[in-house]
mmCIF file of C-alpha atoms and ligand atoms in Angstrom:
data_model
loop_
_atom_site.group_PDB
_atom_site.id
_atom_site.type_symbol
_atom_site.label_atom_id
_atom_site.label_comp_id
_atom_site.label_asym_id
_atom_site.label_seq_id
_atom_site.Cartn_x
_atom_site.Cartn_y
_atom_site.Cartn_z
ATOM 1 C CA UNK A 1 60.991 32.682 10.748
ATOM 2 C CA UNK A 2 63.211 36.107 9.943
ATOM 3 C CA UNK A 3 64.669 37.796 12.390
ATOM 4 C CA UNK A 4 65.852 41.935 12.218
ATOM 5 C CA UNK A 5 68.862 42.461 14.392
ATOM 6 C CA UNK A 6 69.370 45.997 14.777
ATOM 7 C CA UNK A 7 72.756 47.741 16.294
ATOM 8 C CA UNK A 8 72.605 51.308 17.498
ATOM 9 C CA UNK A 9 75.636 54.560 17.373
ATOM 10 C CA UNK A 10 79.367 53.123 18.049
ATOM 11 C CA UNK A 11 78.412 49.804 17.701
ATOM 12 C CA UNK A 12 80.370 49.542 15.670
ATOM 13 C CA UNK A 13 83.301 50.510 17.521
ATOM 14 C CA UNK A 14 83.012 47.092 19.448
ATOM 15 C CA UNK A 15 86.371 45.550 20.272
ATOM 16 C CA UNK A 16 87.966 49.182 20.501
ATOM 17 C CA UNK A 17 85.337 50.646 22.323
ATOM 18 C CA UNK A 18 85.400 50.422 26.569
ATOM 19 C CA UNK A 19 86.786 46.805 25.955
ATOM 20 C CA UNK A 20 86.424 46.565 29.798
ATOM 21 C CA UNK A 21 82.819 47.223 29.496
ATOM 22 C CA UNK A 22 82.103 45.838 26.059
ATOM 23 C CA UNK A 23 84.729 43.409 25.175
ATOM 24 C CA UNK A 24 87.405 43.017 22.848
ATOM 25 C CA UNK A 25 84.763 41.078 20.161
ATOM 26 C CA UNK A 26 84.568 43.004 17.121
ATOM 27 C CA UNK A 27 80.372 43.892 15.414
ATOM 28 C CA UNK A 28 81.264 41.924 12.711
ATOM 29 C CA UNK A 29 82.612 39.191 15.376
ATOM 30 C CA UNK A 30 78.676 39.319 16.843
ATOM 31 C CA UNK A 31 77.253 39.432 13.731
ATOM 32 C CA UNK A 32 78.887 36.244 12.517
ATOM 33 C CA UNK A 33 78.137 34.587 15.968
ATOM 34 C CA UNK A 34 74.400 35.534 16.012
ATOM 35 C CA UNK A 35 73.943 34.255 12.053
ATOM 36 C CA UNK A 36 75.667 31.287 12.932
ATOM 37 C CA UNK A 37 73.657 30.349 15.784
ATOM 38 C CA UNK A 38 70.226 31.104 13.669
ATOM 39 C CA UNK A 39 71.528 28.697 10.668
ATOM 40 C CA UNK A 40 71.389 25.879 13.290
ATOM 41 C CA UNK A 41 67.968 26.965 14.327
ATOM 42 C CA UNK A 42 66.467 27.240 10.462
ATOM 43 C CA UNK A 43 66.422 31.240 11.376
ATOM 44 C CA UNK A 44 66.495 33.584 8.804
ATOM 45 C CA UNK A 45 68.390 36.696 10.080
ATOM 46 C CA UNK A 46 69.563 39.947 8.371
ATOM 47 C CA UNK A 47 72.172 42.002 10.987
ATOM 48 C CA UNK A 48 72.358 45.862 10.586
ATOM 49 C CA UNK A 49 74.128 48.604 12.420
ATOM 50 C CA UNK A 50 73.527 52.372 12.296
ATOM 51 C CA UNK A 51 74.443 55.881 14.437
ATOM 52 C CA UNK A 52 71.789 57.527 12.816
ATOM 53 C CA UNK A 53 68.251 57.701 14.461
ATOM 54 C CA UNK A 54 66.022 58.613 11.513
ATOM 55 C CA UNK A 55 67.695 55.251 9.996
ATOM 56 C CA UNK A 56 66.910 53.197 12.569
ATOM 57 C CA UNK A 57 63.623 54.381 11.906
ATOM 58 C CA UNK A 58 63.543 54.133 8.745
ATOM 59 C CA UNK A 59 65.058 49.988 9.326
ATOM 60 C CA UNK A 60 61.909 49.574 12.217
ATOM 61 C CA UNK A 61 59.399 51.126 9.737
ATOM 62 C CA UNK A 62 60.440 48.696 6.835
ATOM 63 C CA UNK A 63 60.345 45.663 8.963
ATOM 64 C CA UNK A 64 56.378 45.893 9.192
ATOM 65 C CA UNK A 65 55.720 42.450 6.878
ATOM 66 C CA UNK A 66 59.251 41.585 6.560
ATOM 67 C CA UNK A 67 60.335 40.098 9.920
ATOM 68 C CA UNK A 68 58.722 37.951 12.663
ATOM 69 C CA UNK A 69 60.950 40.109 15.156
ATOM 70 C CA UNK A 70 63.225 42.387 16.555
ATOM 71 C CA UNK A 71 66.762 42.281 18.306
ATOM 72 C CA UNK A 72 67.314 45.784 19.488
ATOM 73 C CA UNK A 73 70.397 47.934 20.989
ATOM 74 C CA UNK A 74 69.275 51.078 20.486
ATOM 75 C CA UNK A 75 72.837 51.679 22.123
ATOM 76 C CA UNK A 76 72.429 55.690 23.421
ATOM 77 C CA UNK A 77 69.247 56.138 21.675
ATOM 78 C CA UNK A 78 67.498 53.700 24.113
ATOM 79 C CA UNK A 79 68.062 56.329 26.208
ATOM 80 C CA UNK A 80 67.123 59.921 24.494
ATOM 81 C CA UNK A 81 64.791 58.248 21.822
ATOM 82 C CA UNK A 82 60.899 58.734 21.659
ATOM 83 C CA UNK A 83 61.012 57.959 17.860
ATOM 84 C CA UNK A 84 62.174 54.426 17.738
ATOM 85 C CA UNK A 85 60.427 53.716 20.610
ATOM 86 C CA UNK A 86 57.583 54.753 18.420
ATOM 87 C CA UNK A 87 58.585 52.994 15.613
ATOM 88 C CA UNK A 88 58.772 49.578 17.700
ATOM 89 C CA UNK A 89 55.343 50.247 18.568
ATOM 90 C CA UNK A 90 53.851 51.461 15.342
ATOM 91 C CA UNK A 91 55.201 48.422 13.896
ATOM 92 C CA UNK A 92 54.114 45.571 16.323
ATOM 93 C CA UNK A 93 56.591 43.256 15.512
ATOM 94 C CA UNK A 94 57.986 41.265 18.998
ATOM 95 C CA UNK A 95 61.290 43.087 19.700
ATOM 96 C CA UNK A 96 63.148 42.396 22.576
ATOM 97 C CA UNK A 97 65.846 45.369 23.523
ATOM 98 C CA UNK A 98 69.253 44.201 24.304
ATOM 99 C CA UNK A 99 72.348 45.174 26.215
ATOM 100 C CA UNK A 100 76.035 43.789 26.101
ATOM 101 C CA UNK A 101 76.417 45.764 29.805
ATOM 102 C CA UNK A 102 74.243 45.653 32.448
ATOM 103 C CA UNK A 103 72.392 49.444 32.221
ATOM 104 C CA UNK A 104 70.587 49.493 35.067
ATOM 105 C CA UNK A 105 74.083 49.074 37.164
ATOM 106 C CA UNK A 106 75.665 52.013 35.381
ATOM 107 C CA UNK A 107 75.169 55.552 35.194
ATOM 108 C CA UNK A 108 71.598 57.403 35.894
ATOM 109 C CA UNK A 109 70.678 58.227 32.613
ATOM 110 C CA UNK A 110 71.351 54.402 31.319
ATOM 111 C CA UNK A 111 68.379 53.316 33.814
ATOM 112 C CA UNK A 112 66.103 55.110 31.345
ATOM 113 C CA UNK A 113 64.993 53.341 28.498
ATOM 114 C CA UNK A 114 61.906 54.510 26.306
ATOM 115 C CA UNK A 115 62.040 51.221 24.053
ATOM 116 C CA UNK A 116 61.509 49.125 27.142
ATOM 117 C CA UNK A 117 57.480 49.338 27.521
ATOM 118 C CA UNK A 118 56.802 48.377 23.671
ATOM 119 C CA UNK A 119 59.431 45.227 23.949
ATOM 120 C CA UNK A 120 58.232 41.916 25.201
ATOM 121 C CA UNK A 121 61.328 41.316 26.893
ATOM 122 C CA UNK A 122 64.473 43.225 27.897
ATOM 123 C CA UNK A 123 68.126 41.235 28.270
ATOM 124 C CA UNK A 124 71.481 43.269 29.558
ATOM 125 C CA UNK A 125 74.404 42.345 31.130
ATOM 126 C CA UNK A 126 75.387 39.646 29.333
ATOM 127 C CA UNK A 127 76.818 40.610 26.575
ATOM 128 C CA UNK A 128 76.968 38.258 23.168
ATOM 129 C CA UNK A 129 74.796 36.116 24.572
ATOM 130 C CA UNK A 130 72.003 38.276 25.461
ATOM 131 C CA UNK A 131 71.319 38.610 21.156
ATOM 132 C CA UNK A 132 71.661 34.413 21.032
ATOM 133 C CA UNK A 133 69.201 34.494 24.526
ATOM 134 C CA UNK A 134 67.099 37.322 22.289
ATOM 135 C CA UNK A 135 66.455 34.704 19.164
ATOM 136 C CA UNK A 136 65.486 31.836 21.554
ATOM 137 C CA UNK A 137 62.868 34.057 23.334
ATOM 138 C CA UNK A 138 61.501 35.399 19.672
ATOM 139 C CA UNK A 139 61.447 31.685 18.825
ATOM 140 C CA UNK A 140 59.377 30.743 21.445
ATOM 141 C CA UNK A 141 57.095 34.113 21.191
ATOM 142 C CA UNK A 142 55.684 33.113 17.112
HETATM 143 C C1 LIG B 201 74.599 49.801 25.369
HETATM 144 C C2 LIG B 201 74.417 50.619 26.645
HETATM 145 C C3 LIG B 201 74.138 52.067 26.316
HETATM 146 O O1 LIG B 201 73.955 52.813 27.513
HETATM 147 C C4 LIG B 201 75.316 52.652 25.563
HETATM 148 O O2 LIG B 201 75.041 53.991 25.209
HETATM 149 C C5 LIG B 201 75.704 51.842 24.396
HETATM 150 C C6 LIG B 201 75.672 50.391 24.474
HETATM 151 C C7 LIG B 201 74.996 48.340 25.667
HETATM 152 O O3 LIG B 201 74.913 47.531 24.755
HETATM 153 O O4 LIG B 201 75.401 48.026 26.789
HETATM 154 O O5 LIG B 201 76.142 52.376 23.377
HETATM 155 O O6 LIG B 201 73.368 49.773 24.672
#
């Protein structure tokens, strides 16, 4: 099984970035916890961050064939983008979105989400462990 983990804009500001809504755990910190965690599970898993849409796009289109799923945070773009929510569906690979805060307990606008109706499961609020909770639930999707 290979998993896509995919990081949205200022991701990878983590650990500077609202550390009282975030953390003080760096991207790289996450990345290393999540690859860890999917070595002890026989889990392939390639980790990638980006600010830019189109590339996230790009990363979701290129998936098709590659990967068994998806761990999303499309960060801001879960809540402005039509085209990776697109994407997730053109592709039809199990994604599940993820949060480190809880959205729907924050501003308005976070309550939106267009990836949400093409993922098979959505985790937020919990921070690094929502991405280890996302592998588990892809695990038990294939
Ligand atoms: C976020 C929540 C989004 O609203 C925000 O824009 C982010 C991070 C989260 O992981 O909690 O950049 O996706």
């Amino acid at each position: 099984m290979r998993l896509l983990v995919l990081n949205g804009p200022n991701l990878q500001l983590l650990g500077l970035r609202e550390p009282e809504i975030y953390g003080r755990k760096t991207l790289s910190d996450l990345e290393s916890e999540i690859t860890e965690y999917c070595k002890r599970r026989e889990i392939e898993v390639d980790c990638y961050q980006s600010n830019h849409e189109g590339d996230l796009v790009d990363r979701i289109g290129a998936a098709y064939g590659v990967y068994d799923g998806i761990i999303l945070n499309p960060a801001a773009y879960t809540h402005t983008s039509i085209a990776i929510a697109d994407a997730v569906k053109g592709v039809s690979i199990p994604t599940v979105e993820v949060h480190l805060s809880d959205v729907d307990s924050r501003e308005e606008f976070r309550k939106i989400s267009f990836v949400r109706p093409n993922c098979i499961k959505t985790i937020s609020g919990k921070g690094f462990a929502g991405y280890l909770e996302a592998v588990d639930v892809l695990a038990a999707y294939q």
